[in-house]
Amino acid sequence: VQQEKEAIEAVLMGKIAALEEHREAMHNQMRAAEDSLANSHSELYEALLRNEELTGRVAKLNEEVGVLANQVGKEEELRGELKDTQYDMKILQEELKLSNELLQSVRSDTANELQQLRSLQGL
């Protein structure tokens, strides 16, 4: 009877140890998910700042285009500056598009990581 009791205790202790290891692994996964989520938030914030900066630059360039268009007496100079500004606007719009795509990707990654974190916390 004593040997049976000891055998059962050994099995139970093994199961408890396995559960502790599993709990620690889940805790580590949750910590990693939280770190990843924090990084995603940081990337999202940086992308938002870049997006705001680019939006402001595009607005400023739009104002410059309006000012240049009103300078009737300088047609040749106006054409050159207008082409440069339009080229700059095209580049900035492309950067804005890429920034928006990055922002969308970061939002999606953040949502996925948040869902994973919630799933881990639910365990």
CSV table of C-alpha atoms in Angstrom, one decimal:
chain,number,residue,atom,x,y,z
A,1,VAL,CA,0.0,0.0,0.0
A,2,GLN,CA,2.8,2.4,0.9
A,3,GLN,CA,4.5,1.7,-2.5
A,4,GLU,CA,1.3,2.3,-4.3
A,5,LYS,CA,0.8,5.6,-2.4
A,6,GLU,CA,4.4,6.6,-3.2
A,7,ALA,CA,3.9,5.7,-6.9
A,8,ILE,CA,0.7,7.7,-7.0
A,9,GLU,CA,2.4,10.7,-5.3
A,10,ALA,CA,5.3,10.4,-7.8
A,11,VAL,CA,2.8,10.5,-10.8
A,12,LEU,CA,1.0,13.4,-9.2
A,13,MET,CA,4.2,15.3,-8.6
A,14,GLY,CA,5.2,14.7,-12.2
A,15,LYS,CA,1.9,16.0,-13.4
A,16,ILE,CA,2.2,19.1,-11.1
A,17,ALA,CA,5.7,19.7,-12.5
A,18,ALA,CA,4.5,19.4,-16.0
A,19,LEU,CA,1.7,21.8,-15.3
A,20,GLU,CA,4.1,24.3,-13.7
A,21,GLU,CA,6.3,24.0,-16.8
A,22,HIS,CA,3.3,24.6,-19.1
A,23,ARG,CA,2.2,27.6,-17.0
A,24,GLU,CA,5.7,29.1,-17.2
A,25,ALA,CA,5.8,28.5,-20.9
A,26,MET,CA,2.4,30.2,-21.3
A,27,HIS,CA,3.5,33.1,-19.1
A,28,ASN,CA,6.6,33.5,-21.3
A,29,GLN,CA,4.5,33.5,-24.4
A,30,MET,CA,2.2,36.1,-22.9
A,31,ARG,CA,5.2,38.2,-22.0
A,32,ALA,CA,6.5,37.9,-25.6
A,33,ALA,CA,3.1,38.8,-27.0
A,34,GLU,CA,2.9,41.9,-24.7
A,35,ASP,CA,6.4,42.9,-25.8
A,36,SER,CA,5.5,42.5,-29.4
A,37,LEU,CA,2.3,44.5,-28.9
A,38,ALA,CA,4.3,47.3,-27.3
A,39,ASN,CA,6.6,47.3,-30.3
A,40,SER,CA,3.7,47.4,-32.6
A,41,HIS,CA,2.2,50.4,-30.7
A,42,SER,CA,5.6,52.1,-31.0
A,43,GLU,CA,5.7,51.4,-34.8
A,44,LEU,CA,2.1,52.6,-35.1
A,45,TYR,CA,2.9,55.8,-33.3
A,46,GLU,CA,5.9,56.4,-35.5
A,47,ALA,CA,3.9,55.7,-38.6
A,48,LEU,CA,1.2,58.2,-37.4
A,49,LEU,CA,3.8,60.9,-36.8
A,50,ARG,CA,5.3,60.3,-40.3
A,51,ASN,CA,1.8,60.4,-41.8
A,52,GLU,CA,1.0,63.7,-40.1
A,53,GLU,CA,4.3,65.1,-41.2
A,54,LEU,CA,3.7,64.0,-44.8
A,55,THR,CA,0.2,65.3,-44.8
A,56,GLY,CA,1.4,68.7,-43.6
A,57,ARG,CA,4.1,68.8,-46.2
A,58,VAL,CA,1.6,68.0,-49.0
A,59,ALA,CA,-0.7,70.7,-47.7
A,60,LYS,CA,2.2,73.2,-47.6
A,61,LEU,CA,3.1,72.2,-51.2
A,62,ASN,CA,-0.5,72.7,-52.2
A,63,GLU,CA,-0.4,76.2,-50.8
A,64,GLU,CA,2.9,76.8,-52.7
A,65,VAL,CA,1.2,75.7,-55.9
A,66,GLY,CA,-1.6,78.2,-55.3
A,67,VAL,CA,0.9,81.0,-54.7
A,68,LEU,CA,2.9,80.1,-57.8
A,69,ALA,CA,-0.3,79.9,-60.0
A,70,ASN,CA,-1.1,83.5,-58.9
A,71,GLN,CA,2.2,84.9,-60.1
A,72,VAL,CA,1.1,85.6,-63.7
A,73,GLY,CA,4.1,87.8,-64.7
A,74,LYS,CA,6.7,85.0,-64.3
A,75,GLU,CA,5.4,82.3,-66.7
A,76,GLU,CA,8.7,80.5,-67.5
A,77,GLU,CA,9.9,80.6,-63.9
A,78,LEU,CA,6.4,79.6,-62.8
A,79,ARG,CA,6.4,76.6,-65.1
A,80,GLY,CA,9.7,75.3,-63.8
A,81,GLU,CA,8.8,75.8,-60.2
A,82,LEU,CA,5.4,74.3,-60.8
A,83,LYS,CA,6.9,71.2,-62.4
A,84,ASP,CA,9.4,70.8,-59.4
A,85,THR,CA,6.6,71.2,-56.9
A,86,GLN,CA,4.3,68.7,-58.8
A,87,TYR,CA,7.2,66.3,-58.9
A,88,ASP,CA,7.8,66.8,-55.1
A,89,MET,CA,4.1,66.4,-54.5
A,90,LYS,CA,4.0,63.1,-56.5
A,91,ILE,CA,6.9,61.8,-54.5
A,92,LEU,CA,5.3,62.9,-51.2
A,93,GLN,CA,2.0,61.4,-52.2
A,94,GLU,CA,3.8,58.1,-52.9
A,95,GLU,CA,5.5,58.3,-49.5
A,96,LEU,CA,2.1,59.1,-48.0
A,97,LYS,CA,0.6,56.1,-49.7
A,98,LEU,CA,3.4,53.9,-48.5
A,99,SER,CA,3.1,55.4,-45.0
A,100,ASN,CA,-0.6,54.7,-45.0
A,101,GLU,CA,0.1,51.1,-46.2
A,102,LEU,CA,2.6,50.7,-43.4
A,103,LEU,CA,0.1,52.2,-40.9
A,104,GLN,CA,-2.6,49.7,-42.1
A,105,SER,CA,-0.1,46.8,-41.8
A,106,VAL,CA,0.9,47.9,-38.3
A,107,ARG,CA,-2.8,48.3,-37.3
A,108,SER,CA,-3.5,44.8,-38.6
A,109,ASP,CA,-0.5,43.3,-36.8
A,110,THR,CA,-1.5,45.1,-33.6
A,111,ALA,CA,-5.0,43.8,-33.9
A,112,ASN,CA,-3.7,40.2,-34.5
A,113,GLU,CA,-1.3,40.5,-31.6
A,114,LEU,CA,-4.0,41.9,-29.3
A,115,GLN,CA,-6.2,39.0,-30.3
A,116,GLN,CA,-3.4,36.5,-29.5
A,117,LEU,CA,-2.8,38.2,-26.2
A,118,ARG,CA,-6.4,38.0,-25.3
A,119,SER,CA,-6.4,34.4,-26.3
A,120,LEU,CA,-3.4,33.7,-24.1
A,121,GLN,CA,-5.0,35.6,-21.2
A,122,GLY,CA,-8.1,33.5,-21.5
A,123,LEU,CA,-6.2,30.3,-20.9
